[in-house]
CSV table of C-alpha atoms in Angstrom, one decimal:
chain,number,residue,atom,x,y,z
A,1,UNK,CA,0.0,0.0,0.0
A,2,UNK,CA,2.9,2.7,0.5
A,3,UNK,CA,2.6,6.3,2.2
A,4,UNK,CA,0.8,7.1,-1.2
A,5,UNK,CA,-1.9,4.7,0.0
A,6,UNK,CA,-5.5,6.7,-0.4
A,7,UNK,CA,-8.0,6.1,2.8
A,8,UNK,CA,-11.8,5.5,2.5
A,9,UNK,CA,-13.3,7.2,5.3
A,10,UNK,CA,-16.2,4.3,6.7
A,11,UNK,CA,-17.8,4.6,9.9
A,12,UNK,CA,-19.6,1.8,10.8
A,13,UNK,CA,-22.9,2.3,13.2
A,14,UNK,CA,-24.5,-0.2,15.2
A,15,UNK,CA,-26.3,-0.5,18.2
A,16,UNK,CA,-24.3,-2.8,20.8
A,17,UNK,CA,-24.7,-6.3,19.7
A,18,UNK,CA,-25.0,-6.1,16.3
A,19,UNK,CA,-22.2,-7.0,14.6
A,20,UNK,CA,-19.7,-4.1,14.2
A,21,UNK,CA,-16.4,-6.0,15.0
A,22,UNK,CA,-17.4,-8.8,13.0
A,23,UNK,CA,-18.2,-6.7,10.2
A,24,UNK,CA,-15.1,-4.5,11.2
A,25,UNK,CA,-12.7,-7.5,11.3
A,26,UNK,CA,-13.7,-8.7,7.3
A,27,UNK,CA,-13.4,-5.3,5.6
A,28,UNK,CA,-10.1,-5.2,7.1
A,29,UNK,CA,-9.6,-8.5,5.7
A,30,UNK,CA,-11.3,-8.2,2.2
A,31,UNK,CA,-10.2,-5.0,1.8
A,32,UNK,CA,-6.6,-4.2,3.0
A,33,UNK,CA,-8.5,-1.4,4.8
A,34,UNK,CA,-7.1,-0.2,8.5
A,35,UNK,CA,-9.8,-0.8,10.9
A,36,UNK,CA,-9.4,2.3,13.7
A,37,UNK,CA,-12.1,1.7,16.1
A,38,UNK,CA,-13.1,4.6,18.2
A,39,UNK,CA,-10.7,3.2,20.4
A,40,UNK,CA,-8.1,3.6,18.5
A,41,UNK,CA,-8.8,7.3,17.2
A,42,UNK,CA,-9.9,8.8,20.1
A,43,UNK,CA,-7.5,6.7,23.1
A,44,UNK,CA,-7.3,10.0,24.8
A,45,UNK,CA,-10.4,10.8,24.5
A,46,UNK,CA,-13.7,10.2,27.4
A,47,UNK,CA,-15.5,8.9,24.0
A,48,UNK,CA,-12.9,5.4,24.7
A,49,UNK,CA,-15.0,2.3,24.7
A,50,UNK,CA,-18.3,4.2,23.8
A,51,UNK,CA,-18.5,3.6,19.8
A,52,UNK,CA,-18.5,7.0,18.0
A,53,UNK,CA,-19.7,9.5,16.9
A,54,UNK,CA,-22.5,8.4,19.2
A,55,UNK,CA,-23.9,12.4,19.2
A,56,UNK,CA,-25.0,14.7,16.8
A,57,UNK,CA,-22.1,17.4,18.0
A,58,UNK,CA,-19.3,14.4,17.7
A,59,UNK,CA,-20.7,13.6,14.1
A,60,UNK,CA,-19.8,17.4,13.3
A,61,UNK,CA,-16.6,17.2,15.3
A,62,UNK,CA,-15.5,14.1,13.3
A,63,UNK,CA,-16.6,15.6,9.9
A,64,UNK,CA,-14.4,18.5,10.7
A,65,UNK,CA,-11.5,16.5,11.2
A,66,UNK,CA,-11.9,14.5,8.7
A,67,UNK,CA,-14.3,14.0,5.3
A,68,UNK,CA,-16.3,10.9,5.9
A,69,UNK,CA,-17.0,9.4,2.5
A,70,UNK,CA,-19.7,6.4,3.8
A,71,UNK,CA,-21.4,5.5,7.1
A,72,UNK,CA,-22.0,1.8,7.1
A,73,UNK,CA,-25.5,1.3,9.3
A,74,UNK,CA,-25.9,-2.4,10.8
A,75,UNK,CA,-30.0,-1.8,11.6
A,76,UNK,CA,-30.6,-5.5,13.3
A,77,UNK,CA,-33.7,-5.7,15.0
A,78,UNK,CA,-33.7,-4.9,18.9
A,79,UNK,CA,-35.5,-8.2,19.8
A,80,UNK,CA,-32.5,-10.0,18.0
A,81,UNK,CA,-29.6,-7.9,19.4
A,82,UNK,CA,-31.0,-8.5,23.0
A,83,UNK,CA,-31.3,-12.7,22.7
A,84,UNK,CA,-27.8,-12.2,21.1
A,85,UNK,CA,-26.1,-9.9,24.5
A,86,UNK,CA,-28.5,-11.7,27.2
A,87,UNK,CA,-27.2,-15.5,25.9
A,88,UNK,CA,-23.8,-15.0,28.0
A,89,UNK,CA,-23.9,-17.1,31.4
A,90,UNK,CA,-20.8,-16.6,33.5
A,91,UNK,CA,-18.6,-19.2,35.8
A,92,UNK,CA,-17.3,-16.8,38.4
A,93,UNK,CA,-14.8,-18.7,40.4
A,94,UNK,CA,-13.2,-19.7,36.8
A,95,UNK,CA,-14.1,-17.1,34.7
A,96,UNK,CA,-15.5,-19.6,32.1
A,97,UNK,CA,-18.2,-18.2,29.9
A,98,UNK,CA,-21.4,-20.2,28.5
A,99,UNK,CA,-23.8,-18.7,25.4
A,100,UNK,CA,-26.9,-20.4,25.2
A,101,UNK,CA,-27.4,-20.1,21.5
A,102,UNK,CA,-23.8,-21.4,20.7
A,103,UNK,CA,-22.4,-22.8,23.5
A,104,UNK,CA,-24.4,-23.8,25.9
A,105,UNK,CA,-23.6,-25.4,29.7
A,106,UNK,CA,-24.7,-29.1,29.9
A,107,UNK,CA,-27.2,-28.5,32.1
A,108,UNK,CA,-29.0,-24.9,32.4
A,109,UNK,CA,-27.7,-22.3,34.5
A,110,UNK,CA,-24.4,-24.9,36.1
A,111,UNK,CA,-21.3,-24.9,35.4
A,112,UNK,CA,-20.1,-28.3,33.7
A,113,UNK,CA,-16.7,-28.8,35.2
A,114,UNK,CA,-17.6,-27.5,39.1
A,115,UNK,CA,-21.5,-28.2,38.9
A,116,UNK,CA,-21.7,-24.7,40.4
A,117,UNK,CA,-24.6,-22.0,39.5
A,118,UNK,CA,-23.4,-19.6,36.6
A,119,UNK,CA,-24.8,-16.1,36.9
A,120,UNK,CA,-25.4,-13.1,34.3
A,121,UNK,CA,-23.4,-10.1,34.7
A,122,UNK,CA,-25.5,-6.7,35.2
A,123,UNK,CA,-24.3,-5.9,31.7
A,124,UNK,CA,-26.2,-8.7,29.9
A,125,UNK,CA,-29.4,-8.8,31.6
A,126,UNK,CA,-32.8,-8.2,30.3
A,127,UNK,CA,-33.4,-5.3,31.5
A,128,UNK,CA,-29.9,-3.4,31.4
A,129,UNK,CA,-29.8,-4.7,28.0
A,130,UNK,CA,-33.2,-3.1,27.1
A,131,UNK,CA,-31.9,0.5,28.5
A,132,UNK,CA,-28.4,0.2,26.7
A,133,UNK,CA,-30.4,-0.4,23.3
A,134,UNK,CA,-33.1,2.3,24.2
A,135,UNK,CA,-30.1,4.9,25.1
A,136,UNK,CA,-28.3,4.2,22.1
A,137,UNK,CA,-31.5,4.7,19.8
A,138,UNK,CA,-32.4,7.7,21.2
A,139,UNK,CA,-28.9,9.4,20.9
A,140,UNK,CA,-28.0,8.1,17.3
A,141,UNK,CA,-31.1,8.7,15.6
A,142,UNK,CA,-30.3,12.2,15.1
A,143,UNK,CA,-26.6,11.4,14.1
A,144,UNK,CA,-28.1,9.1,10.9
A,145,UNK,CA,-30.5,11.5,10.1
A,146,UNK,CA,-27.6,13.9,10.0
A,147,UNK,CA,-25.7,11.3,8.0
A,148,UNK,CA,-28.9,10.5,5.8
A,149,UNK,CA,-29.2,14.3,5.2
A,150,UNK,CA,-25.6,14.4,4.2
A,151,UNK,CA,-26.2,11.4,1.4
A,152,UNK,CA,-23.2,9.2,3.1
A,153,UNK,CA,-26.0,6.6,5.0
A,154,UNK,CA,-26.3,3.3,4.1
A,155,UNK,CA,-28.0,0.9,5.8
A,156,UNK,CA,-28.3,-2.5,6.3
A,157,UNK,CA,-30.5,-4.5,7.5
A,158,UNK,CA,-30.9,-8.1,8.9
A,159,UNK,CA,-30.7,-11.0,11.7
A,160,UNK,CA,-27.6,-12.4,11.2
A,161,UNK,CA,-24.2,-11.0,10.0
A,162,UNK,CA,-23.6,-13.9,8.3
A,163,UNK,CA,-26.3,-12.7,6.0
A,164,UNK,CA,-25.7,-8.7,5.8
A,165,UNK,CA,-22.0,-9.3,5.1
A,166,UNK,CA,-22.8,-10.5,1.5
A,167,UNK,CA,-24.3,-7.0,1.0
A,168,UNK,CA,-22.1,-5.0,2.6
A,169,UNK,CA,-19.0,-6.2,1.1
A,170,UNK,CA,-21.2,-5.9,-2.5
A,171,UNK,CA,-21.7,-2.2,-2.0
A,172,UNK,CA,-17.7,-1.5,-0.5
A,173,UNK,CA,-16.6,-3.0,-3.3
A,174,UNK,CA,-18.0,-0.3,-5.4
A,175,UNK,CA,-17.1,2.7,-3.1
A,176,UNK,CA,-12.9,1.2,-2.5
A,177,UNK,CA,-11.9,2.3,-6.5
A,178,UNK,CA,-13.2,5.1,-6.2
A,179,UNK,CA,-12.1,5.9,-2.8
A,180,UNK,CA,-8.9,4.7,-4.3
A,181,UNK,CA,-8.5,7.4,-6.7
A,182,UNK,CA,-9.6,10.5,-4.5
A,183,UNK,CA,-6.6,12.2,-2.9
A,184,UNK,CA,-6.6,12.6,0.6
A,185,UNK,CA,-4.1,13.2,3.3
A,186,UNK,CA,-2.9,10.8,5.8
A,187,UNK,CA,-4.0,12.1,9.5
């Protein structure tokens, strides 16, 4: 790729559970593109850990900074996201970690080594999983109208990542030529 390398400026939007990393993790590897999480560009910043721009004011600040050219929106449906985050059963004294949907304990809700009860941490139960989704709507609806507005949006919908991926990678693979031949500076 070289220093000469031209970027395509993606963000990917999600609500938690819906497949960002996974997605994240094949454009990197389809692609030769440089994933940079939030994370990653903003380690200094509060925002660390949060997913960005979450706000309307960060999606300004981060179009300021730097031309976004598309916003990739994973649109899975609540009901599916929240089976998905509340599947995770915990061993505590071993740290071992069941999912019901693809790895399941032996017997529900006890650990298969100790025969001990597994619990959920506060993070993946019903009801905190419910709020974190209803946040998360609430604060980045005005950031895809923003995008929307700005003709960068696209959005894809499904259950399963598996079957969005197909699509996604369809429509980058139109956008990375051009991307390609735009100049743009390195940050």
């Amino acid at each position: 790729m070289g220093a000469s390398a031209r970027l395509l400026r993606a963000v990917i939007m999600g609500a938690p559970g819906s497949g960002k990393g996974t997605v994240s993790s094949r454009i990197t590897k389809h692609f030769a593109l440089k994933h940079l999480s939030s994370g990653d560009l903003l380690r200094d910043n509060m925002l660390r850990g949060t997913g960005f721009p979450r706000t309307l004011p960060q999606a300004e600040a981060l179009d300021r900074a730097y031309q976004i050219d598309t916003v990739i929106n994973l649109n899975v449906p609540f009901e599916v996201i929240k089976q998905r985050l509340t599947a995770r059963w915990i061993h505590p004294a071993s740290g071992r970690v069941y999912n019901i949907e693809f790895n399941p304990p032996k017997t529900v809700g006890i650990d298969d080594l100790t025969g001990e009860p597994l619990i959920q941490r506060e993070d993946d139960k019903p009801e905190t999983v419910v709020k974190r989704l209803k946040a998360y709507e609430a604060q980045t609806e005005p950031v895809l109208e923003y995008y929307q507005k700005k003709g960068v949006l696209e959005t894809f919908s499904g259950t399963e990542t598996n079957k969005i991926w197909p699509y996604v990678y369809a429509f980058l693979q139109t956008r990375v030529p051009q991307a390609n031949q735009k100049a743009s500076v390195t940050p």
